[in-house]
Coordinates of C-alpha atoms in Angstrom, one line a residue:
X449 CA -51.4 12.6 26.5
X450 CA -47.9 12.7 27.9
X451 CA -45.1 10.2 27.8
X452 CA -44.9 6.8 26.4
X453 CA -44.6 3.1 27.4
X454 CA -42.7 0.3 25.6
X455 CA -44.4 -3.0 24.8
X456 CA -41.9 -5.9 24.2
X457 CA -43.1 -8.5 21.8
X458 CA -41.2 -11.8 21.1
X459 CA -41.8 -14.2 18.2
X460 CA -39.9 -17.5 18.7
X461 CA -39.4 -19.1 15.3
X462 CA -37.0 -21.3 13.4
X463 CA -39.0 -21.1 10.1
X464 CA -38.8 -17.3 9.5
X465 CA -35.3 -15.9 10.0
X466 CA -33.7 -12.7 8.7
X467 CA -33.6 -13.6 5.0
X468 CA -37.4 -13.9 5.4
X469 CA -37.9 -10.9 7.7
X470 CA -40.8 -10.8 10.1
X471 CA -42.2 -7.4 10.9
X472 CA -45.1 -6.2 13.2
X473 CA -47.7 -3.6 12.7
X474 CA -49.5 -2.0 15.6
X475 CA -52.4 0.3 15.3
X476 CA -51.6 2.1 18.5
X477 CA -47.9 2.5 18.0
X478 CA -46.3 6.0 18.3
X479 CA -43.6 5.0 15.8
X480 CA -43.6 6.5 12.4
X481 CA -41.8 3.5 11.1
X482 CA -44.2 1.2 9.5
X483 CA -43.8 -1.8 9.6
X484 CA -42.0 -2.2 12.9
X485 CA -38.7 -4.1 12.5
X486 CA -37.2 -6.2 15.2
X487 CA -33.9 -8.0 15.7
X488 CA -33.4 -11.8 15.4
X489 CA -31.3 -13.6 18.0
X490 CA -29.9 -16.8 16.4
X491 CA -28.8 -18.2 19.7
X492 CA -32.3 -17.9 21.3
X493 CA -34.0 -18.3 17.9
X494 CA -36.4 -15.4 18.3
X495 CA -37.4 -12.0 17.0
X496 CA -37.8 -9.2 19.5
X497 CA -39.7 -5.9 19.0
X498 CA -39.9 -2.9 21.2
X499 CA -43.1 -1.0 20.4
X500 CA -43.6 2.6 21.7
X501 CA -47.2 3.2 22.9
X502 CA -48.9 6.2 24.5
X503 CA -48.6 6.2 28.3
X504 CA -52.3 5.9 28.7
X505 CA -52.8 3.1 26.1
X506 CA -55.1 0.3 27.3
X507 CA -54.4 -2.1 24.4
X508 CA -52.1 -2.9 21.5
X509 CA -53.4 -4.5 18.3
X510 CA -50.7 -6.5 16.6
X511 CA -50.3 -8.2 13.2
X512 CA -47.3 -10.1 12.0
X513 CA -46.0 -9.9 8.4
X514 CA -43.3 -11.8 6.6
X515 CA -41.3 -10.1 3.9
X516 CA -43.6 -7.1 4.4
X517 CA -46.4 -8.1 2.1
X518 CA -47.4 -11.6 3.5
X519 CA -49.8 -11.2 6.5
X520 CA -50.3 -13.8 9.1
X521 CA -53.3 -16.2 8.8
X522 CA -54.7 -15.4 12.2
X523 CA -56.8 -12.3 13.1
X524 CA -55.0 -9.4 14.6
X525 CA -54.0 -10.0 18.2
X526 CA -55.1 -7.6 20.9
X527 CA -52.8 -7.3 24.0
X528 CA -54.5 -5.4 26.8
X529 CA -54.6 -4.6 30.5
X530 CA -51.7 -6.2 32.6
X531 CA -50.3 -7.9 29.6
X532 CA -49.0 -4.5 28.3
X533 CA -46.5 -4.6 31.2
X534 CA -45.2 -8.1 30.3
X535 CA -43.1 -9.6 27.6
X536 CA -45.6 -11.1 25.2
X537 CA -44.3 -14.2 23.6
X538 CA -45.6 -15.9 20.4
X539 CA -44.4 -19.0 18.6
X540 CA -44.8 -20.9 15.4
X541 CA -47.7 -22.6 17.0
X542 CA -49.5 -19.3 17.5
X543 CA -48.5 -17.5 14.3
X544 CA -48.6 -18.9 10.8
X545 CA -48.4 -17.5 7.3
X546 CA -49.8 -18.5 3.9
X547 CA -47.4 -20.3 1.6
X548 CA -44.9 -17.9 0.1
X549 CA -41.8 -18.0 -2.0
X550 CA -39.0 -18.1 0.5
X551 CA -35.9 -16.0 0.0
X552 CA -32.4 -17.4 -0.1
X553 CA -31.5 -18.4 3.4
X554 CA -28.4 -16.4 4.0
X555 CA -28.7 -16.1 7.8
X556 CA -26.9 -12.7 8.0
X557 CA -28.5 -10.6 10.6
X558 CA -29.2 -6.9 10.0
X559 CA -28.3 -7.1 6.3
X560 CA -30.0 -4.2 4.5
X561 CA -31.2 -5.1 1.0
X562 CA -33.1 -2.4 -0.8
X563 CA -33.4 -0.9 -4.2
X564 CA -34.1 2.8 -4.1
X565 CA -34.6 5.4 -6.8
X566 CA -31.0 6.5 -6.1
X567 CA -29.5 3.1 -6.7
X568 CA -31.6 2.4 -9.8
X569 CA -30.5 5.7 -11.3
X570 CA -26.8 5.9 -10.3
X571 CA -25.8 2.3 -9.5
X572 CA -27.7 0.2 -12.0
X573 CA -27.0 -3.5 -11.9
X574 CA -26.2 -5.6 -15.0
X575 CA -28.1 -8.8 -14.8
X576 CA -26.8 -10.1 -18.1
X577 CA -24.8 -13.2 -17.1
X578 CA -23.6 -13.8 -20.6
X579 CA -21.3 -10.8 -20.4
X580 CA -17.7 -11.8 -19.5
X581 CA -15.7 -9.2 -17.6
X582 CA -12.0 -8.6 -17.4
X583 CA -12.2 -8.6 -13.6
X584 CA -14.8 -9.5 -11.0
X585 CA -14.2 -8.0 -7.5
X586 CA -16.1 -9.5 -4.6
X587 CA -16.6 -6.8 -2.0
X588 CA -16.4 -3.0 -2.2
X589 CA -14.5 -2.2 1.0
X590 CA -11.1 -0.8 1.6
X591 CA -9.3 -3.3 -0.6
X592 CA -11.9 -4.3 -3.2
X593 CA -13.1 -0.7 -3.8
X594 CA -9.5 0.6 -4.5
X595 CA -8.7 -2.4 -6.8
X596 CA -12.0 -2.0 -8.7
X597 CA -11.5 1.8 -9.2
X598 CA -7.9 1.5 -10.3
X599 CA -8.6 -1.3 -12.8
X600 CA -11.6 0.4 -14.3
X601 CA -9.5 3.6 -14.7
X602 CA -6.9 1.6 -16.7
X603 CA -9.6 0.5 -19.2
X604 CA -10.5 -3.0 -17.9
X605 CA -14.1 -3.9 -17.6
X606 CA -14.8 -4.5 -13.9
X607 CA -17.9 -6.0 -12.1
X608 CA -18.1 -5.3 -8.4
X609 CA -20.4 -7.7 -6.5
X610 CA -21.6 -6.3 -3.1
X611 CA -23.9 -8.1 -0.7
X612 CA -25.4 -4.9 0.7
X613 CA -27.0 -1.8 -0.7
X614 CA -26.1 1.8 -0.9
X615 CA -26.1 2.8 2.7
X616 CA -25.3 6.5 3.0
X617 CA -24.7 7.6 6.6
X618 CA -23.5 11.1 7.1
X619 CA -19.9 9.9 7.1
X620 CA -19.8 9.7 3.3
X621 CA -20.6 13.4 2.7
X622 CA -18.6 14.5 5.7
X623 CA -21.7 16.1 7.2
X624 CA -22.4 16.5 10.9
X625 CA -22.5 13.2 12.8
X626 CA -23.6 12.2 16.2
X627 CA -21.0 11.3 18.8
X628 CA -22.1 7.7 18.9
X629 CA -22.3 4.6 16.7
X630 CA -26.0 5.1 15.9
X631 CA -25.2 5.4 12.2
X632 CA -23.0 2.4 12.0
X633 CA -25.0 -0.5 10.4
X634 CA -23.4 -3.7 11.8
X635 CA -24.4 -7.1 10.4
X636 CA -23.9 -10.3 12.2
X637 CA -22.6 -13.0 9.8
X638 CA -21.1 -15.7 12.1
X639 CA -21.4 -17.2 15.6
X640 CA -18.6 -17.4 18.2
X641 CA -17.6 -20.9 19.4
X642 CA -17.7 -21.4 23.2
X643 CA -15.0 -19.1 24.7
X644 CA -14.4 -17.2 21.4
X645 CA -14.3 -13.4 21.8
X646 CA -14.5 -11.9 18.2
X647 CA -17.0 -9.0 18.2
X648 CA -19.7 -10.0 15.8
X649 CA -20.1 -7.1 13.4
X650 CA -19.2 -6.8 9.8
X651 CA -20.3 -4.1 7.3
X652 CA -22.1 -5.5 4.3
X653 CA -22.9 -2.3 2.3
X654 CA -21.3 -0.4 -0.5
X655 CA -17.9 0.7 0.8
X656 CA -17.8 -1.9 3.6
X657 CA -16.4 -0.4 6.8
X658 CA -14.6 2.3 4.9
X659 CA -17.7 4.5 5.0
X660 CA -17.3 4.6 8.8
X661 CA -13.5 4.9 8.8
X662 CA -12.1 8.2 10.0
X663 CA -9.1 7.2 12.0
X664 CA -5.4 6.8 11.9
X665 CA -3.4 6.2 8.8
X666 CA 0.1 5.3 10.0
X667 CA 2.6 3.1 8.2
X668 CA 3.8 -0.2 9.5
X669 CA 6.8 0.1 11.9
X670 CA 10.3 -1.3 11.3
X671 CA 9.7 -4.4 13.4
X672 CA 6.5 -5.2 11.5
X673 CA 8.4 -5.3 8.2
X674 CA 10.4 -8.3 9.5
X675 CA 7.4 -10.5 9.1
X676 CA 6.6 -9.6 5.5
X677 CA 7.9 -10.7 2.1
X678 CA 10.9 -8.5 1.1
X679 CA 9.5 -7.6 -2.3
X680 CA 6.4 -6.3 -0.6
X681 CA 8.4 -4.3 2.0
X682 CA 10.6 -2.8 -0.8
X683 CA 7.4 -1.7 -2.6
X684 CA 5.9 -0.1 0.5
X685 CA 9.2 1.7 1.4
X686 CA 10.0 2.9 -2.1
X687 CA 6.8 4.5 -3.0
X688 CA 3.8 2.3 -2.2
X689 CA 3.1 4.1 1.0
X690 CA 3.4 7.5 -0.6
X691 CA 0.9 6.6 -3.3
X692 CA -1.5 5.3 -0.7
X693 CA -1.2 8.4 1.4
X694 CA -2.0 10.5 -1.6
X695 CA -5.1 8.4 -2.3
X696 CA -6.1 8.6 1.4
X697 CA -5.6 12.4 1.4
X698 CA -3.1 12.2 4.2
X699 CA -3.0 15.5 6.1
X700 CA 0.4 17.1 6.5
X701 CA -0.2 20.3 8.4
X702 CA -1.1 20.7 12.1
X703 CA -2.4 23.3 14.5
X704 CA 0.0 25.5 16.3
X705 CA -0.8 24.0 19.7
X706 CA 0.1 20.6 18.5
X707 CA 3.4 21.8 17.0
X708 CA 4.5 23.4 20.2
X709 CA 3.4 20.4 22.3
X710 CA 5.3 18.0 20.1
X711 CA 8.5 20.0 20.4
X712 CA 8.2 20.0 24.2
X713 CA 7.5 16.3 24.4
X714 CA 10.5 15.5 22.2
X715 CA 12.8 17.2 24.7
X716 CA 11.2 15.2 27.5
X717 CA 11.4 11.8 25.8
X718 CA 14.7 11.7 23.8
X719 CA 14.6 7.9 23.3
X720 CA 11.3 8.2 21.4
X721 CA 10.5 9.4 18.0
X722 CA 7.6 11.9 18.6
X723 CA 5.5 12.4 15.5
X724 CA 2.3 14.1 14.4
X725 CA -0.3 11.4 14.0
X726 CA -1.5 11.4 10.4
X727 CA -5.3 11.1 10.2
X728 CA -7.8 11.6 7.5
X729 CA -10.9 13.0 9.2
X730 CA -11.8 16.1 11.3
X731 CA -8.5 17.8 11.2
X732 CA -8.2 21.6 11.0
X733 CA -5.5 23.5 9.0
X734 CA -4.7 20.9 6.5
X735 CA -3.5 20.7 2.9
X736 CA -3.3 17.9 0.3
X737 CA 0.1 17.3 -1.2
X738 CA 0.8 16.9 -5.0
X739 CA -2.7 17.6 -6.2
X740 CA -3.6 20.4 -8.6
X741 CA -6.3 22.9 -7.6
X742 CA -7.4 24.3 -4.3
X743 CA -5.4 22.3 -1.7
X744 CA -7.9 22.9 1.0
X745 CA -10.9 21.6 -1.0
X746 CA -11.7 19.2 1.8
X747 CA -10.3 20.7 5.0
X748 CA -11.9 18.0 7.1
X749 CA -11.2 15.2 4.6
X750 CA -12.2 11.6 4.6
X751 CA -11.5 8.5 2.6
X752 CA -14.3 6.1 1.6
X753 CA -14.4 3.6 -1.2
X754 CA -18.2 4.1 -1.4
X755 CA -17.5 7.7 -2.3
X756 CA -14.7 6.6 -4.6
X757 CA -16.9 4.2 -6.5
X758 CA -20.0 6.4 -6.6
X759 CA -17.8 9.2 -8.0
X760 CA -16.8 6.9 -10.8
X761 CA -20.2 5.7 -11.8
X762 CA -21.6 9.2 -11.7
X763 CA -19.4 10.2 -14.6
X764 CA -19.8 7.5 -17.2
X765 CA -18.7 9.6 -20.1
X766 CA -15.3 10.4 -18.7
X767 CA -12.5 8.0 -19.7
X768 CA -11.7 7.2 -16.1
X769 CA -15.3 7.4 -15.0
X770 CA -18.0 4.8 -14.9
X771 CA -18.1 3.4 -18.4
X772 CA -15.8 0.5 -17.4
X773 CA -17.2 -0.3 -14.0
X774 CA -20.5 -2.0 -13.0
X775 CA -21.6 -2.4 -9.4
X776 CA -24.2 -5.1 -8.6
X777 CA -25.6 -4.2 -5.2
X778 CA -27.5 -6.8 -3.2
X779 CA -25.6 -9.7 -4.7
X780 CA -24.4 -12.1 -2.0
X781 CA -21.6 -14.3 -3.3
X782 CA -21.9 -17.9 -2.1
X783 CA -19.1 -19.7 -3.8
X784 CA -16.8 -19.9 -6.8
X785 CA -16.9 -22.5 -9.7
X786 CA -13.5 -23.7 -10.9
X787 CA -11.8 -26.2 -13.1
X788 CA -8.2 -27.1 -12.9
X789 CA -6.3 -23.9 -12.1
X790 CA -9.0 -21.5 -13.3
X791 CA -11.9 -20.0 -11.6
X792 CA -14.7 -20.2 -14.2
X793 CA -17.7 -18.6 -12.4
X794 CA -18.8 -16.5 -9.4
X795 CA -22.1 -17.8 -8.0
X796 CA -24.2 -15.3 -6.1
X797 CA -27.7 -14.7 -4.9
X798 CA -29.6 -11.6 -6.2
X799 CA -31.3 -10.7 -2.9
X800 CA -33.7 -8.2 -4.6
X801 CA -35.0 -10.5 -7.4
X802 CA -34.4 -13.7 -5.4
X803 CA -32.5 -15.5 -8.1
X804 CA -29.2 -17.2 -8.3
X805 CA -26.8 -15.8 -10.9
X806 CA -23.4 -16.8 -12.2
X807 CA -21.0 -14.2 -13.5
X808 CA -17.8 -14.9 -15.4
X809 CA -14.5 -12.9 -15.5
X810 CA -11.0 -13.5 -16.7
X811 CA -9.7 -12.6 -13.2
X812 CA -11.5 -12.8 -9.8
X813 CA -10.5 -10.8 -6.7
X814 CA -11.9 -11.9 -3.3
X815 CA -12.2 -8.8 -1.1
X816 CA -15.1 -9.7 1.2
X817 CA -13.2 -9.3 4.5
X818 CA -11.2 -11.5 6.9
X819 CA -14.2 -13.5 8.0
X820 CA -16.2 -13.5 4.7
X821 CA -13.5 -14.2 2.1
X822 CA -12.3 -17.5 3.8
X823 CA -15.9 -18.7 4.0
X824 CA -16.4 -18.2 0.3
X825 CA -13.1 -20.1 -0.3
X826 CA -14.3 -22.9 2.0
X827 CA -17.7 -23.2 0.3
X828 CA -15.9 -23.3 -3.0
X829 CA -13.8 -26.2 -1.7
X830 CA -10.6 -24.6 -3.1
X831 CA -7.4 -26.6 -3.3
X832 CA -4.9 -25.4 -0.7
X833 CA -1.6 -27.2 0.0
X834 CA -1.0 -25.2 3.1
X835 CA -4.4 -26.1 4.8
X836 CA -4.5 -22.6 6.1
X837 CA -7.8 -21.3 4.7
X838 CA -9.7 -19.8 7.6
X839 CA -6.9 -20.4 10.1
X840 CA -4.9 -17.7 12.0
X841 CA -7.7 -15.1 12.4
X842 CA -5.9 -12.6 14.6
X843 CA -6.2 -9.1 16.0
X844 CA -3.4 -6.9 17.4
X845 CA -3.3 -6.3 21.1
X846 CA -3.8 -2.8 22.6
X847 CA -3.8 -1.2 26.1
X848 CA -5.2 2.2 27.0
X849 CA -6.0 4.6 29.8
X850 CA -8.6 7.4 29.7
X851 CA -7.6 10.3 31.9
X852 CA -8.3 13.9 32.6
X853 CA -5.8 16.8 32.5
X854 CA -6.5 19.5 35.2
X855 CA -6.6 22.8 33.4
X856 CA -4.2 24.5 35.8
X857 CA -1.5 21.8 35.2
X858 CA -0.9 22.6 31.6
X859 CA -1.4 25.6 29.4
X860 CA -4.3 24.1 27.5
X861 CA -7.7 25.5 26.7
X862 CA -11.0 23.9 25.7
X863 CA -10.3 24.5 22.1
X864 CA -6.7 23.2 22.1
X865 CA -6.1 19.7 20.7
X866 CA -3.3 17.4 19.8
X867 CA -2.9 13.8 18.5
X868 CA 0.7 12.6 18.8
X869 CA 2.5 9.3 18.0
X870 CA 5.4 8.0 20.0
X871 CA 7.6 5.3 18.6
X872 CA 10.6 3.7 20.3
X873 CA 13.9 5.0 18.7
X874 CA 16.2 2.0 18.2
X875 CA 19.1 4.3 17.2
X876 CA 19.4 5.3 20.9
X877 CA 18.9 1.8 22.2
X878 CA 15.2 1.8 22.7
X879 CA 14.1 -1.7 21.5
X880 CA 10.5 -1.7 22.6
X881 CA 8.1 -2.8 19.9
X882 CA 4.9 -0.8 20.4
X883 CA 3.4 2.5 19.3
X884 CA 1.9 5.0 21.6
X885 CA -1.0 7.2 20.6
X886 CA -1.7 10.3 22.8
X887 CA -4.9 12.1 22.1
X888 CA -5.6 15.4 24.0
X889 CA -9.1 16.8 23.9
X890 CA -10.1 14.0 21.6
X891 CA -13.7 15.0 21.3
X892 CA -12.8 17.0 18.3
X893 CA -12.5 13.8 16.4
X894 CA -16.0 12.7 17.2
X895 CA -18.8 15.0 15.9
X896 CA -18.6 17.9 13.5
X897 CA -20.7 21.0 14.3
X898 CA -22.0 23.4 11.7
X899 CA -24.2 25.1 14.2
X900 CA -22.0 27.5 16.2
X901 CA -24.3 27.4 19.2
X902 CA -24.0 23.6 19.4
X903 CA -20.3 24.0 19.0
X904 CA -19.9 26.5 21.8
X905 CA -22.1 24.3 24.1
X906 CA -19.9 21.2 23.3
X907 CA -16.8 23.0 24.6
X908 CA -18.1 22.9 28.1
X909 CA -16.8 24.8 31.1
X910 CA -13.5 26.5 30.7
X911 CA -12.4 25.3 34.1
X912 CA -13.4 21.6 33.4
X913 CA -10.5 19.1 33.0
X914 CA -9.5 18.0 29.5
X915 CA -10.5 14.5 28.7
X916 CA -7.7 12.6 27.0
X917 CA -6.5 9.1 26.2
X918 CA -3.2 7.3 26.0
X919 CA -3.2 4.1 23.9
X920 CA -0.6 1.5 23.1
X921 CA -0.7 -0.9 20.1
X922 CA 1.4 -4.1 20.0
X923 CA 2.1 -6.4 17.0
X924 CA 0.9 -9.9 17.1
X925 CA 1.8 -13.1 15.2
X926 CA -1.0 -15.1 13.8
X927 CA -2.6 -17.4 16.4
X928 CA -2.8 -20.9 14.8
X929 CA -5.5 -21.8 17.3
X930 CA -7.9 -19.2 15.9
X931 CA -10.1 -20.2 12.9
X932 CA -13.3 -19.7 11.0
X933 CA -15.3 -22.7 9.8
X934 CA -18.5 -23.3 7.9
X935 CA -21.5 -24.1 10.1
X936 CA -25.3 -24.1 10.1
X937 CA -27.0 -21.8 9.7
X938 CA -23.9 -19.7 9.6
X939 CA -20.1 -19.9 10.1
X940 CA -18.4 -20.4 13.4
X941 CA -15.4 -18.5 14.6
X942 CA -12.9 -19.3 17.3
X943 CA -10.8 -16.4 18.4
X944 CA -9.1 -16.9 21.8
X945 CA -9.0 -14.1 24.4
X946 CA -5.8 -12.0 24.3
X947 CA -4.6 -12.7 27.8
X948 CA -1.0 -11.8 27.4
X949 CA 0.2 -8.3 28.3
X950 CA 3.1 -7.6 26.0
X951 CA 5.7 -5.0 27.2
X952 CA 3.5 -4.2 30.2
X953 CA 6.3 -2.8 32.4
X954 CA 7.8 -0.7 29.6
X955 CA 4.4 0.6 28.4
X956 CA 3.4 1.6 31.9
X957 CA 6.7 3.3 32.4
X958 CA 6.2 5.5 29.3
X959 CA 2.6 6.2 30.4
X960 CA 3.9 7.5 33.8
X961 CA 6.4 9.8 32.1
X962 CA 3.8 11.2 29.8
X963 CA 1.2 11.8 32.4
X964 CA 3.7 13.4 34.8
X965 CA 4.8 15.7 31.9
X966 CA 1.1 16.7 31.5
X967 CA 0.8 17.5 35.2
X968 CA -1.8 14.8 35.8
X969 CA -2.7 13.8 39.4
X970 CA -0.6 11.0 40.9
X971 CA -3.8 9.0 41.4
X972 CA -4.3 8.9 37.6
X973 CA -0.7 8.1 37.0
X974 CA -0.9 5.1 39.3
X975 CA -3.7 3.5 37.3
X976 CA -2.4 0.6 35.2
X977 CA -3.1 0.4 31.5
X978 CA -6.1 -1.8 30.6
X979 CA -5.2 -4.5 28.2
X980 CA -7.9 -5.6 25.8
X981 CA -9.0 -9.3 25.7
X982 CA -11.7 -9.2 23.0
X983 CA -10.8 -9.0 19.3
X984 CA -12.6 -6.8 16.8
X985 CA -13.3 -7.5 13.1
X986 CA -11.9 -4.1 12.0
X987 CA -8.2 -5.0 12.3
X988 CA -8.4 -8.8 12.4
X989 CA -6.7 -10.6 9.5
X990 CA -4.5 -13.6 8.6
X991 CA -7.2 -16.1 7.5
X992 CA -5.9 -16.3 3.9
X993 CA -2.3 -15.4 4.7
X994 CA 0.6 -14.5 2.3
X995 CA 3.3 -17.2 2.3
X996 CA 5.4 -19.6 0.3
X997 CA 3.5 -22.5 -1.5
X998 CA 2.7 -24.9 1.3
X999 CA 2.9 -22.4 4.1
X1000 CA 0.6 -19.7 2.8
X1001 CA -2.7 -19.5 0.9
X1002 CA -1.7 -16.6 -1.4
X1003 CA 1.7 -15.6 -2.8
X1004 CA 3.5 -12.3 -2.7
X1005 CA 1.3 -11.0 -5.5
X1006 CA -1.8 -11.9 -3.5
X1007 CA -2.6 -14.7 -6.0
X1008 CA -3.9 -18.0 -4.6
X1009 CA -1.1 -20.5 -5.1
X1010 CA -3.4 -23.2 -6.6
X1011 CA -5.1 -20.9 -9.1
X1012 CA -3.9 -18.7 -12.0
X1013 CA -6.7 -16.1 -12.0
X1014 CA -7.8 -15.8 -8.3
X1015 CA -6.5 -13.1 -5.9
X1016 CA -7.4 -11.8 -2.5
X1017 CA -7.2 -8.2 -1.4
X1018 CA -8.4 -7.7 2.2
X1019 CA -6.9 -8.2 5.7
X1020 CA -7.2 -11.9 5.2
X1021 CA -3.8 -11.9 3.4
X1022 CA -1.8 -10.3 6.3
X1023 CA 0.9 -12.8 7.4
X1024 CA 1.4 -10.9 10.7
X1025 CA -0.8 -8.4 12.4
X1026 CA 1.1 -5.1 12.5
X1027 CA 1.3 -2.6 15.3
X1028 CA -0.3 0.1 13.2
X1029 CA -3.9 0.4 12.0
X1030 CA -3.8 -1.7 8.8
X1031 CA -5.8 0.6 6.5
X1032 CA -2.9 2.3 4.8
X1033 CA -1.0 -0.9 4.2
X1034 CA -4.2 -2.5 2.7
X1035 CA -4.6 0.5 0.5
X1036 CA -1.0 0.2 -0.7
X1037 CA -1.4 -3.5 -1.4
X1038 CA -4.6 -2.8 -3.4
X1039 CA -2.8 -0.3 -5.6
X1040 CA 0.0 -2.8 -6.1
X1041 CA -2.4 -5.6 -7.0
X1042 CA -4.2 -3.4 -9.6
X1043 CA -0.8 -2.8 -11.3
X1044 CA 0.0 -6.5 -11.2
X1045 CA -3.3 -7.5 -12.7
X1046 CA -2.8 -4.9 -15.4
X1047 CA 0.7 -6.1 -16.2
X1048 CA -0.1 -9.9 -16.2
X1049 CA -3.7 -10.2 -17.4
X1050 CA -4.6 -7.1 -19.5
X1051 CA -3.4 -8.5 -22.8
X1052 CA -4.8 -12.0 -22.3

């Protein structure tokens, strides 16, 4: 038997959607994954399954199951002959199930909820709703994870409520990863309104998107600070960024090729500040500042709040370990209860035991993300004088060009690499407001190879051109026409396409100078930068913005104006979308918020 064929099966249903998952078993399937899981399309209201069969198969015997252990009432279905070549469609009229206890209808597609031996042992939930915590943190991503860890270290009792489970792709352990997004588990939690272009993926799992983060960690630029509260800016400049960089394990040493390249580029572009680009993952020759012990303990370091929190709960007997922190996985927060100016309860669905639970804390921190946090606020019907909850959902603009450097044009080999930041220097009259990222031989920031043979093969032909990228990032004010609203069965977002091309002439001029310096062919230089129109959830923010009472949802301490014990710590609070990747700024804000909660609420 050689080869295989793929049978496509569709189940059109409005009764059984992802919270009540429908799977298929097939006797003849080549897949080792039993049962066979499909994907649900909310727009077309259907499950679709692609089933691998032997190439000489003459039939497929199918049986549908809901929530794995409820089998359809009909006898197994046999698909044979020519039908194996077709898309086989079934409906609620063809397929029915015995009565079963339906799960909470959350309508989040691709949300993984599981309780494993690992999670039971090392991340045990506390289902005692009579216990009152000092702080409840909703979401364990970049903002929530840092706040929770810092507050538990200071002696406060902290409960983290996370909708997903422990999802451990290779990124957490910094082990070899494929050069693709296969490991990235994206959930779909909202629908785009007509014409909206926000890419529909959020990360509902312990650590949120931070477990996939391995990118740039720059600070905001001077022109970005103009849009922020002065007290926050002073904090960032006078130590906040330094603390966050230490937490993120910012790398401060660079390979020799990059050092020489930077010096040459500085001479060529005197009106730009040419910097090494600080990054956290896949960097050779690095050292960690201001930390005792072996400075190269993680020479290809990473930062993940999943790793941070798992580290804490793994050491419950240490004073800064897990004795003060509880992580309830698979707990999807639906809304908040409140009375007057106090949040009195956090209402969530236990997606493993299929039961609603209400937890209580002196302080509550919303950190579910720029699309999820405003939805929780809207479901809670929170008071908001500004009427800005869910409004202003905005991403920054970028423009890029992928190009190849001919090997003879520059002294560069297949193992040379560089990642450089170019910032306009206003001291010499350069008033452009953008950053430029130049990545030479950037495949070194994709997979990690422990097998030397694979590594050598990945380097390719010594005479092959070097694949590289030049990318520009531009700041963006919040777009008041963008919003997220509640809908059925799930929220609706409207994010307009980014059709403007800021600083297009100036950015293309710099691109030409850089590519000419690299000896790139004139045909490549002539190609214009491609400006992005779609927005991505990763850097989108502004839906619970910082501002004065009446113009913003939260104040400069990230506290909701109308409530004394409710805060937000995710990209929702950004009052302006900065040029830079927002991760470092969010990390610094999380550290600041933890200090504030300690100062204001610890003695209460």
